[in-house]
PDB file of C-alpha atoms in Angstrom:
ATOM      1  CA  MET A 845       0.005   0.067  -0.092  1.00 51.00           C
ATOM      2  CA  LYS A 846       1.332   3.402  -1.066  1.00 49.00           C
ATOM      3  CA  PHE A 847       1.496   6.338   1.372  1.00 49.00           C
ATOM      4  CA  CYS A 848       1.644  10.038   0.991  1.00 52.00           C
ATOM      5  CA  LEU A 849       3.423  12.189   3.636  1.00 48.00           C
ATOM      6  CA  PHE A 850       4.345  15.656   4.786  1.00 46.00           C
ATOM      7  CA  VAL A 851       7.969  16.545   5.028  1.00 44.00           C
ATOM      8  CA  LEU A 852       8.280  20.196   6.143  1.00 39.00           C
ATOM      9  CA  SER A 853       5.359  20.795   4.079  1.00 37.00           C
ATOM     10  CA  PHE A 854       2.665  19.017   2.223  1.00 38.00           C
ATOM     11  CA  LEU A 855       5.247  16.681   0.975  1.00 42.00           C
ATOM     12  CA  LEU A 856       6.690  14.335  -1.563  1.00 36.00           C
ATOM     13  CA  LEU A 857       4.150  13.435  -4.350  1.00 37.00           C
ATOM     14  CA  ILE A 858       3.256   9.723  -4.560  1.00 41.00           C
ATOM     15  CA  SER A 859       0.567   8.821  -6.931  1.00 51.00           C
ATOM     16  CA  CYS A 860      -2.796   7.613  -5.406  1.00 73.00           C
ATOM     17  CA  LYS A 861      -4.519   5.339  -7.839  1.00 70.00           C
ATOM     18  CA  LYS A 862      -7.824   4.812  -6.151  1.00 84.00           C
ATOM     19  CA  THR A 863     -10.247   7.260  -4.473  1.00 89.00           C
ATOM     20  CA  THR A 864     -13.141   6.550  -2.103  1.00 90.00           C
ATOM     21  CA  THR A 865     -16.085   8.609  -0.770  1.00 90.00           C
ATOM     22  CA  VAL A 866     -17.415   9.083   2.670  1.00 94.00           C
ATOM     23  CA  THR A 867     -20.899   9.296   4.200  1.00 94.00           C
ATOM     24  CA  PRO A 868     -22.373  10.899   7.336  1.00 93.00           C
ATOM     25  CA  GLU A 869     -21.957   7.337   8.799  1.00 95.00           C
ATOM     26  CA  THR A 870     -18.317   7.080   8.157  1.00 97.00           C
ATOM     27  CA  THR A 871     -16.544   7.037  11.474  1.00 97.00           C
ATOM     28  CA  VAL A 872     -13.022   8.210  12.193  1.00 98.00           C
ATOM     29  CA  LEU A 873     -11.181   7.308  15.404  1.00 97.00           C
ATOM     30  CA  LEU A 874      -8.974  10.048  16.731  1.00 98.00           C
ATOM     31  CA  LYS A 875      -6.072   8.575  18.713  1.00 97.00           C
ATOM     32  CA  GLN A 876      -4.622  11.068  21.070  1.00 96.00           C
ATOM     33  CA  TYR A 877      -1.028  10.136  21.992  1.00 97.00           C
ATOM     34  CA  GLU A 878       0.857  11.204  25.195  1.00 90.00           C
ATOM     35  CA  ALA A 879      -0.351  14.599  26.445  1.00 88.00           C
ATOM     36  CA  PHE A 880      -1.931  15.845  23.333  1.00 95.00           C
ATOM     37  CA  PRO A 881      -4.118  18.980  24.333  1.00 96.00           C
ATOM     38  CA  LYS A 882      -7.780  18.323  24.391  1.00 94.00           C
ATOM     39  CA  SER A 883      -8.561  21.630  22.787  1.00 95.00           C
ATOM     40  CA  GLN A 884      -6.525  20.649  19.705  1.00 98.00           C
ATOM     41  CA  VAL A 885      -8.172  17.265  19.670  1.00 98.00           C
ATOM     42  CA  ASP A 886     -11.543  19.058  19.538  1.00 97.00           C
ATOM     43  CA  THR A 887     -10.282  21.219  16.727  1.00 98.00           C
ATOM     44  CA  VAL A 888      -9.355  18.233  14.689  1.00 98.00           C
ATOM     45  CA  ALA A 889     -12.597  16.499  15.413  1.00 98.00           C
ATOM     46  CA  SER A 890     -14.493  19.679  14.469  1.00 98.00           C
ATOM     47  CA  ILE A 891     -12.700  20.229  11.039  1.00 98.00           C
ATOM     48  CA  LEU A 892     -13.042  16.581   9.908  1.00 98.00           C
ATOM     49  CA  GLN A 893     -16.928  16.754  10.742  1.00 98.00           C
ATOM     50  CA  LYS A 894     -17.473  20.190   8.988  1.00 97.00           C
ATOM     51  CA  PHE A 895     -15.141  19.497   6.073  1.00 98.00           C
ATOM     52  CA  TYR A 896     -15.770  15.837   5.134  1.00 97.00           C
ATOM     53  CA  GLY A 897     -19.032  15.282   7.012  1.00 97.00           C
ATOM     54  CA  VAL A 898     -17.812  12.248   8.947  1.00 98.00           C
ATOM     55  CA  LYS A 899     -18.391  11.170  12.512  1.00 97.00           C
ATOM     56  CA  THR A 900     -15.455  11.205  14.961  1.00 98.00           C
ATOM     57  CA  VAL A 901     -14.798   9.212  18.074  1.00 97.00           C
ATOM     58  CA  ILE A 902     -12.007  10.167  20.521  1.00 96.00           C
ATOM     59  CA  SER A 903      -9.918   7.513  22.141  1.00 94.00           C
ATOM     60  CA  HIS A 904      -8.422   7.622  25.529  1.00 92.00           C
ATOM     61  CA  LYS A 905      -4.896   8.974  25.765  1.00 94.00           C
ATOM     62  CA  GLN A 906      -2.164   6.457  25.351  1.00 94.00           C
ATOM     63  CA  LYS A 907       1.534   6.299  24.889  1.00 95.00           C
ATOM     64  CA  LEU A 908       3.059   6.142  21.394  1.00 97.00           C
ATOM     65  CA  TYR A 909       4.056   2.685  20.317  1.00 97.00           C
ATOM     66  CA  PRO A 910       7.530   2.110  21.752  1.00 97.00           C
ATOM     67  CA  GLU A 911       8.448  -0.056  18.717  1.00 97.00           C
ATOM     68  CA  ALA A 912       8.288   3.109  16.614  1.00 98.00           C
ATOM     69  CA  PHE A 913      10.849   4.932  18.539  1.00 98.00           C
ATOM     70  CA  ILE A 914      14.194   5.764  17.055  1.00 96.00           C
ATOM     71  CA  ASN A 915      17.089   7.978  17.843  1.00 94.00           C
ATOM     72  CA  ILE A 916      19.230   8.504  14.808  1.00 89.00           C
ATOM     73  CA  LYS A 917      19.385  12.259  14.501  1.00 87.00           C
ATOM     74  CA  SER A 918      17.224  13.078  17.516  1.00 93.00           C
ATOM     75  CA  PRO A 919      14.557  11.349  19.536  1.00 95.00           C
ATOM     76  CA  ARG A 920      11.664  10.569  17.059  1.00 97.00           C
ATOM     77  CA  TYR A 921       8.919   8.173  16.149  1.00 98.00           C
ATOM     78  CA  ARG A 922       8.681   6.543  12.819  1.00 98.00           C
ATOM     79  CA  ALA A 923       5.518   7.626  11.249  1.00 98.00           C
ATOM     80  CA  ASP A 924       5.281   4.607   8.913  1.00 97.00           C
ATOM     81  CA  SER A 925       5.341   2.367  11.973  1.00 98.00           C
ATOM     82  CA  ILE A 926       2.599   4.422  13.646  1.00 98.00           C
ATOM     83  CA  ILE A 927       0.083   4.206  10.866  1.00 98.00           C
ATOM     84  CA  LYS A 928       0.840   0.502  10.517  1.00 97.00           C
ATOM     85  CA  PHE A 929       0.068  -0.243  14.100  1.00 97.00           C
ATOM     86  CA  GLN A 930      -2.915   1.964  14.054  1.00 97.00           C
ATOM     87  CA  GLN A 931      -4.339   0.318  11.143  1.00 94.00           C
ATOM     88  CA  LYS A 932      -4.357  -3.181  12.884  1.00 92.00           C
ATOM     89  CA  GLU A 933      -6.570  -1.695  15.624  1.00 86.00           C
ATOM     90  CA  ILE A 934      -9.414  -0.728  13.295  1.00 92.00           C
ATOM     91  CA  SER A 935     -12.658  -2.565  14.397  1.00 89.00           C
ATOM     92  CA  SER A 936     -15.948  -3.220  12.677  1.00 91.00           C
ATOM     93  CA  ASN A 937     -17.386   0.025  13.874  1.00 94.00           C
ATOM     94  CA  ILE A 938     -14.424   2.247  12.917  1.00 96.00           C
ATOM     95  CA  ASP A 939     -13.650   3.024   9.377  1.00 97.00           C
ATOM     96  CA  TYR A 940     -10.438   5.279   9.706  1.00 98.00           C
ATOM     97  CA  VAL A 941      -8.017   6.012  12.454  1.00 98.00           C
ATOM     98  CA  LEU A 942      -6.093   9.304  12.688  1.00 98.00           C
ATOM     99  CA  GLY A 943      -3.340   9.659  15.218  1.00 98.00           C
ATOM    100  CA  LEU A 944      -2.465  12.885  17.034  1.00 98.00           C
ATOM    101  CA  THR A 945       0.867  13.552  18.565  1.00 98.00           C
ATOM    102  CA  SER A 946       3.006  16.572  19.639  1.00 97.00           C
ATOM    103  CA  LYS A 947       6.115  14.349  19.228  1.00 97.00           C
ATOM    104  CA  ASP A 948       8.578  14.594  16.394  1.00 96.00           C
ATOM    105  CA  ILE A 949       7.841  11.917  13.643  1.00 97.00           C
ATOM    106  CA  SER A 950       9.869  10.914  10.761  1.00 96.00           C
ATOM    107  CA  VAL A 951      10.091   8.757   7.667  1.00 95.00           C
ATOM    108  CA  THR A 952      12.805   7.807   5.018  1.00 93.00           C
ATOM    109  CA  LYS A 953      12.375  10.054   2.157  1.00 87.00           C
ATOM    110  CA  LYS A 954      12.763   8.202  -1.290  1.00 88.00           C
ATOM    111  CA  ASP A 955      12.871   9.309  -4.861  1.00 85.00           C
ATOM    112  CA  VAL A 956      10.545   8.071  -7.624  1.00 83.00           C
ATOM    113  CA  SER A 957      12.644   5.002  -8.131  1.00 84.00           C
ATOM    114  CA  GLY A 958      12.391   3.963  -4.342  1.00 90.00           C
ATOM    115  CA  ASN A 959      15.936   4.832  -3.433  1.00 91.00           C
ATOM    116  CA  ILE A 960      16.800   7.035  -0.437  1.00 89.00           C
ATOM    117  CA  LYS A 961      17.151  10.608  -1.727  1.00 86.00           C
ATOM    118  CA  LYS A 962      20.576  12.155  -1.672  1.00 89.00           C
ATOM    119  CA  PRO A 963      22.249  13.167   0.575  1.00 87.00           C
ATOM    120  CA  GLU A 964      21.390   9.936   2.317  1.00 87.00           C
ATOM    121  CA  TYR A 965      22.277  11.162   5.758  1.00 80.00           C
ATOM    122  CA  LYS A 966      19.748  14.014   5.379  1.00 85.00           C
ATOM    123  CA  TYR A 967      16.806  11.970   4.034  1.00 85.00           C
ATOM    124  CA  LYS A 968      17.201   8.565   5.879  1.00 88.00           C
ATOM    125  CA  ASP A 969      15.455   9.832   8.879  1.00 88.00           C
ATOM    126  CA  TRP A 970      13.459  12.938   7.662  1.00 90.00           C
ATOM    127  CA  GLY A 971      11.224  14.858  10.138  1.00 91.00           C
ATOM    128  CA  ILE A 972       7.632  15.237   8.883  1.00 92.00           C
ATOM    129  CA  MET A 973       4.345  16.588   9.940  1.00 92.00           C
ATOM    130  CA  GLY A 974       2.155  13.797   8.892  1.00 94.00           C
ATOM    131  CA  LEU A 975       1.940  10.570   7.003  1.00 96.00           C
ATOM    132  CA  ALA A 976      -1.045   8.735   5.525  1.00 97.00           C
ATOM    133  CA  TYR A 977      -1.682   5.593   3.440  1.00 97.00           C
ATOM    134  CA  CYS A 978      -3.018   6.659   0.054  1.00 96.00           C
ATOM    135  CA  PRO A 979      -5.494   5.266  -0.140  1.00 96.00           C
ATOM    136  CA  GLY A 980      -5.934   3.500   3.220  1.00 97.00           C
ATOM    137  CA  LYS A 981      -7.520   3.713   6.579  1.00 97.00           C
ATOM    138  CA  SER A 982      -4.653   5.171   8.848  1.00 98.00           C
ATOM    139  CA  CYS A 983      -2.881   8.523   9.098  1.00 98.00           C
ATOM    140  CA  VAL A 984      -0.998  10.420  11.760  1.00 98.00           C
ATOM    141  CA  VAL A 985      -0.582  14.249  12.333  1.00 98.00           C
ATOM    142  CA  SER A 986       2.277  15.642  14.342  1.00 97.00           C
ATOM    143  CA  THR A 987       2.224  19.249  15.701  1.00 96.00           C
ATOM    144  CA  PHE A 988       5.960  19.292  16.359  1.00 95.00           C
ATOM    145  CA  ARG A 989       6.827  21.094  12.987  1.00 93.00           C
ATOM    146  CA  ILE A 990       3.817  23.410  12.639  1.00 94.00           C
ATOM    147  CA  LYS A 991       4.501  25.430  15.775  1.00 93.00           C
ATOM    148  CA  SER A 992       3.774  29.204  15.725  1.00 94.00           C
ATOM    149  CA  THR A 993       3.684  31.952  18.287  1.00 95.00           C
ATOM    150  CA  ASN A 994       0.533  33.067  16.349  1.00 97.00           C
ATOM    151  CA  LYS A 995      -2.306  30.921  17.541  1.00 97.00           C
ATOM    152  CA  THR A 996      -4.439  31.606  14.486  1.00 97.00           C
ATOM    153  CA  VAL A 997      -1.611  30.516  12.215  1.00 97.00           C
ATOM    154  CA  TYR A 998      -0.981  27.374  14.368  1.00 97.00           C
ATOM    155  CA  PHE A 999      -4.533  26.235  14.454  1.00 97.00           C
ATOM    156  CA  ASN A1000      -4.981  26.882  10.624  1.00 97.00           C
ATOM    157  CA  ARG A1001      -1.977  24.705   9.985  1.00 96.00           C
ATOM    158  CA  LEU A1002      -3.406  21.962  12.223  1.00 97.00           C
ATOM    159  CA  LYS A1003      -6.586  22.045  10.270  1.00 98.00           C
ATOM    160  CA  LYS A1004      -4.923  21.991   6.937  1.00 97.00           C
ATOM    161  CA  VAL A1005      -2.633  19.166   7.794  1.00 97.00           C
ATOM    162  CA  THR A1006      -5.527  17.080   9.096  1.00 98.00           C
ATOM    163  CA  VAL A1007      -7.587  17.735   6.058  1.00 98.00           C
ATOM    164  CA  HIS A1008      -4.742  17.006   3.753  1.00 97.00           C
ATOM    165  CA  GLU A1009      -3.700  13.716   5.449  1.00 97.00           C
ATOM    166  CA  PHE A1010      -7.246  12.446   5.538  1.00 98.00           C
ATOM    167  CA  GLY A1011      -7.652  13.454   1.987  1.00 98.00           C
ATOM    168  CA  HIS A1012      -4.705  11.061   1.163  1.00 97.00           C
ATOM    169  CA  ASN A1013      -6.651   8.264   3.020  1.00 98.00           C
ATOM    170  CA  LEU A1014      -9.375   8.861   0.638  1.00 98.00           C
ATOM    171  CA  GLY A1015      -7.032   8.521  -2.343  1.00 97.00           C
ATOM    172  CA  LEU A1016      -6.227  12.030  -3.189  1.00 97.00           C
ATOM    173  CA  PRO A1017      -2.723  12.660  -4.563  1.00 96.00           C
ATOM    174  CA  HIS A1018      -0.855  15.988  -4.183  1.00 95.00           C
ATOM    175  CA  CYS A1019      -2.442  18.611  -6.332  1.00 96.00           C
ATOM    176  CA  PRO A1020      -0.606  21.109  -8.733  1.00 94.00           C
ATOM    177  CA  ASN A1021      -2.952  23.792  -7.733  1.00 96.00           C
ATOM    178  CA  LYS A1022      -1.066  25.775  -4.915  1.00 95.00           C
ATOM    179  CA  LYS A1023      -4.212  27.068  -3.438  1.00 96.00           C
ATOM    180  CA  CYS A1024      -5.775  23.574  -2.921  1.00 97.00           C
ATOM    181  CA  VAL A1025      -5.398  21.989   0.510  1.00 97.00           C
ATOM    182  CA  MET A1026      -3.870  18.925  -1.207  1.00 97.00           C
ATOM    183  CA  THR A1027      -1.074  20.748  -2.745  1.00 93.00           C
ATOM    184  CA  ASP A1028       2.637  19.651  -2.299  1.00 85.00           C
ATOM    185  CA  ALA A1029       4.586  22.283  -0.393  1.00 67.00           C
ATOM    186  CA  VAL A1030       7.926  21.147  -1.713  1.00 66.00           C
ATOM    187  CA  GLU A1031       9.418  21.309   1.850  1.00 65.00           C
ATOM    188  CA  SER A1032       8.348  24.709   2.678  1.00 69.00           C
ATOM    189  CA  VAL A1033       6.021  25.305   5.701  1.00 78.00           C
ATOM    190  CA  LYS A1034       4.929  28.641   4.049  1.00 83.00           C
ATOM    191  CA  THR A1035       3.098  26.765   1.357  1.00 87.00           C
ATOM    192  CA  ILE A1036       0.731  25.448   4.081  1.00 91.00           C
ATOM    193  CA  ASP A1037      -0.053  29.028   5.137  1.00 94.00           C
ATOM    194  CA  ASN A1038      -0.613  30.078   1.474  1.00 94.00           C
ATOM    195  CA  ALA A1039      -2.903  27.205   0.634  1.00 96.00           C
ATOM    196  CA  GLU A1040      -6.624  27.550   1.314  1.00 97.00           C
ATOM    197  CA  LEU A1041      -8.655  25.232   3.600  1.00 97.00           C
ATOM    198  CA  LYS A1042     -10.557  23.873   0.720  1.00 97.00           C
ATOM    199  CA  LEU A1043     -10.223  21.324  -2.210  1.00 98.00           C
ATOM    200  CA  CYS A1044      -9.971  22.545  -5.751  1.00 97.00           C
ATOM    201  CA  THR A1045     -12.651  21.616  -8.240  1.00 96.00           C
ATOM    202  CA  ASP A1046     -10.521  18.668  -9.615  1.00 97.00           C
ATOM    203  CA  CYS A1047      -9.872  17.232  -6.248  1.00 97.00           C
ATOM    204  CA  ALA A1048     -13.434  17.634  -4.958  1.00 96.00           C
ATOM    205  CA  ARG A1049     -14.713  15.824  -8.135  1.00 96.00           C
ATOM    206  CA  LYS A1050     -12.473  12.794  -7.595  1.00 95.00           C
ATOM    207  CA  ILE A1051     -14.123  11.978  -4.214  1.00 95.00           C
ATOM    208  CA  ASN A1052     -17.724  13.224  -5.280  1.00 91.00           C
ATOM    209  CA  PHE A1053     -17.112  16.118  -2.686  1.00 85.00           C
ATOM    210  CA  HIS A1054     -19.763  18.780  -2.573  1.00 70.00           C
TER     211      HIS A1054
END
């Protein structure tokens, strides 16, 4: 299963070949890791409900999977491991799971041929803001790299990263439209700020979004 991720931005483009739609009965489990603030969990729940029209269920707080912990450049958790473990926990009454953490997460960034990008020391363990199967049932969002002293900027980033990652779960690839929430930021956090909190016409059409 392919995945799409956020690097310092909306990330490396990996083609998503299948899209799906959601209904008011679609249920997303929000897994809050460690001491993730309740106000921010509520923000994520609210934007998913308003934007995609899905139901959300909030889990009890739990520790991040110790098996995902690494310390190559700095203490981090592998995002690819997190979404893999999360997906195994999906039950009959849960359609998707979205993890929320304030810890730093990372992944190995590869080129279109599947090789680690050069320089290897830089991209072998690359800090990211989120990771999602594309398409799939599991994604994770980290607030570690979207911090801002401006609360409005911070919460807008959190909303956009959430909408973007869940969009990947639905099968949406990165979009060439720089105003679309599914755009690839090409490793610049400013692209998140410049994008709008909405899908462009093309992306909306792919998932029958109205």
